[in-house]
CSV table of C-alpha atoms in Angstrom, one decimal:
chain,number,residue,atom,x,y,z
A,384,MET,CA,16.2,13.5,-7.8
A,385,ASP,CA,13.4,13.2,-10.1
A,386,LEU,CA,10.9,11.7,-9.3
A,387,PRO,CA,8.2,10.6,-11.9
A,388,PRO,CA,4.9,12.5,-12.0
A,389,PHE,CA,2.4,11.3,-9.8
A,390,GLN,CA,0.0,10.3,-12.6
A,391,THR,CA,3.0,8.4,-13.5
A,392,LEU,CA,3.6,5.8,-10.9
A,393,LEU,CA,-0.8,5.1,-10.8
A,394,ASP,CA,-0.3,3.8,-14.5
A,395,CYS,CA,3.0,1.6,-13.3
A,396,TYR,CA,1.8,0.1,-10.5
A,397,GLY,CA,-2.0,0.4,-10.4
A,398,ARG,CA,-3.1,-3.0,-11.3
A,399,ASP,CA,0.4,-4.4,-9.3
A,400,VAL,CA,-0.8,-2.7,-5.4
A,401,HIS,CA,-5.0,-3.7,-6.5
A,402,ARG,CA,-3.6,-7.4,-7.3
A,403,PHE,CA,-1.8,-7.5,-3.8
A,404,LEU,CA,-4.7,-6.2,-2.3
A,405,LEU,CA,-7.0,-8.2,-3.4
A,406,ALA,CA,-5.0,-11.9,-2.5
A,407,ASN,CA,-4.2,-10.1,1.0
A,408,VAL,CA,-7.4,-8.1,2.7
A,409,GLY,CA,-10.0,-9.9,-0.1
A,410,PRO,CA,-12.5,-8.7,-2.8
A,411,THR,CA,-14.9,-7.0,-0.2
A,412,ASP,CA,-11.8,-4.4,1.5
A,413,ALA,CA,-9.6,-4.2,-1.7
A,414,ASP,CA,-11.2,-0.8,-3.6
A,415,ASP,CA,-11.0,0.6,0.0
A,416,CYS,CA,-7.7,-0.3,0.5
A,417,TYR,CA,-6.4,0.6,-2.4
A,418,GLN,CA,-8.0,3.9,-2.2
A,419,GLU,CA,-6.5,4.7,0.9
A,420,THR,CA,-2.7,3.6,-0.3
A,421,TRP,CA,-2.9,5.8,-3.1
A,422,ILE,CA,-4.0,8.3,-1.0
A,423,ALA,CA,-1.7,8.0,1.7
A,424,ALA,CA,1.0,7.7,-1.3
A,425,LEU,CA,0.3,11.0,-2.4
A,426,ARG,CA,0.8,12.1,0.9
A,427,GLY,CA,4.3,11.0,0.8
A,428,TYR,CA,5.3,11.4,-2.2
A,429,PRO,CA,7.3,14.8,-1.6
A,430,ARG,CA,9.1,13.7,0.9
A,431,LEU,CA,10.3,10.8,-0.9
A,432,GLN,CA,13.4,10.6,-0.9
A,433,HIS,CA,14.8,7.2,-3.2
A,434,SER,CA,12.9,6.5,-6.5
A,435,THR,CA,14.7,3.4,-6.9
A,436,ASN,CA,11.9,1.2,-6.0
A,437,LEU,CA,8.8,2.8,-6.4
A,438,ARG,CA,6.6,-0.5,-7.0
A,439,GLY,CA,8.2,-1.8,-3.3
A,440,TRP,CA,7.3,1.5,-1.7
A,441,LEU,CA,3.8,1.4,-2.9
A,442,LEU,CA,3.5,-1.8,-2.1
A,443,THR,CA,4.7,-1.2,1.5
A,444,ILE,CA,2.0,1.5,2.4
A,445,ALA,CA,-0.4,-1.5,0.7
A,446,SER,CA,0.6,-4.0,3.4
A,447,ARG,CA,0.7,-1.2,5.9
A,448,GLN,CA,-3.5,-0.6,4.7
A,449,GLY,CA,-4.0,-3.8,5.3
A,450,ASP,CA,-2.8,-4.4,8.3
A,451,ARG,CA,-5.6,-1.5,9.5
A,452,LEU,CA,-8.3,-3.9,8.4
A,453,ARG,CA,-7.1,-6.7,9.3
A,454,PRO,CA,-8.6,-7.9,13.0
A,455,ARG,CA,-5.6,-8.7,15.8
A,456,ALA,CA,-5.9,-11.8,17.1
A,457,PRO,CA,-6.5,-11.8,21.4
A,458,ALA,CA,-3.2,-12.5,22.8
A,459,ARG,CA,-3.1,-16.6,23.8
A,460,ALA,CA,-2.3,-17.3,27.8
A,461,ALA,CA,1.0,-19.2,27.6
A,462,PRO,CA,0.1,-22.9,28.7
A,463,GLY,CA,-0.7,-24.4,31.7
A,464,ARG,CA,-1.7,-20.7,33.2
């Protein structure tokens, strides 16, 4: 498989990833999450097996990074208990 240079990913999809994070984690956390997304992507890039949907792959990483920032809601008890 022939992957493009990693810098090409940054150039092509950097704005998309940042916009996605702004919408999902807000402006306060978007920049930190953006950096963590690219670090995770750089670590996983050499092991990537398919290059058909790199944008989707990056947005999945961004989503997971955003999930790490969002607090989990406490579990609710069932009604009547």
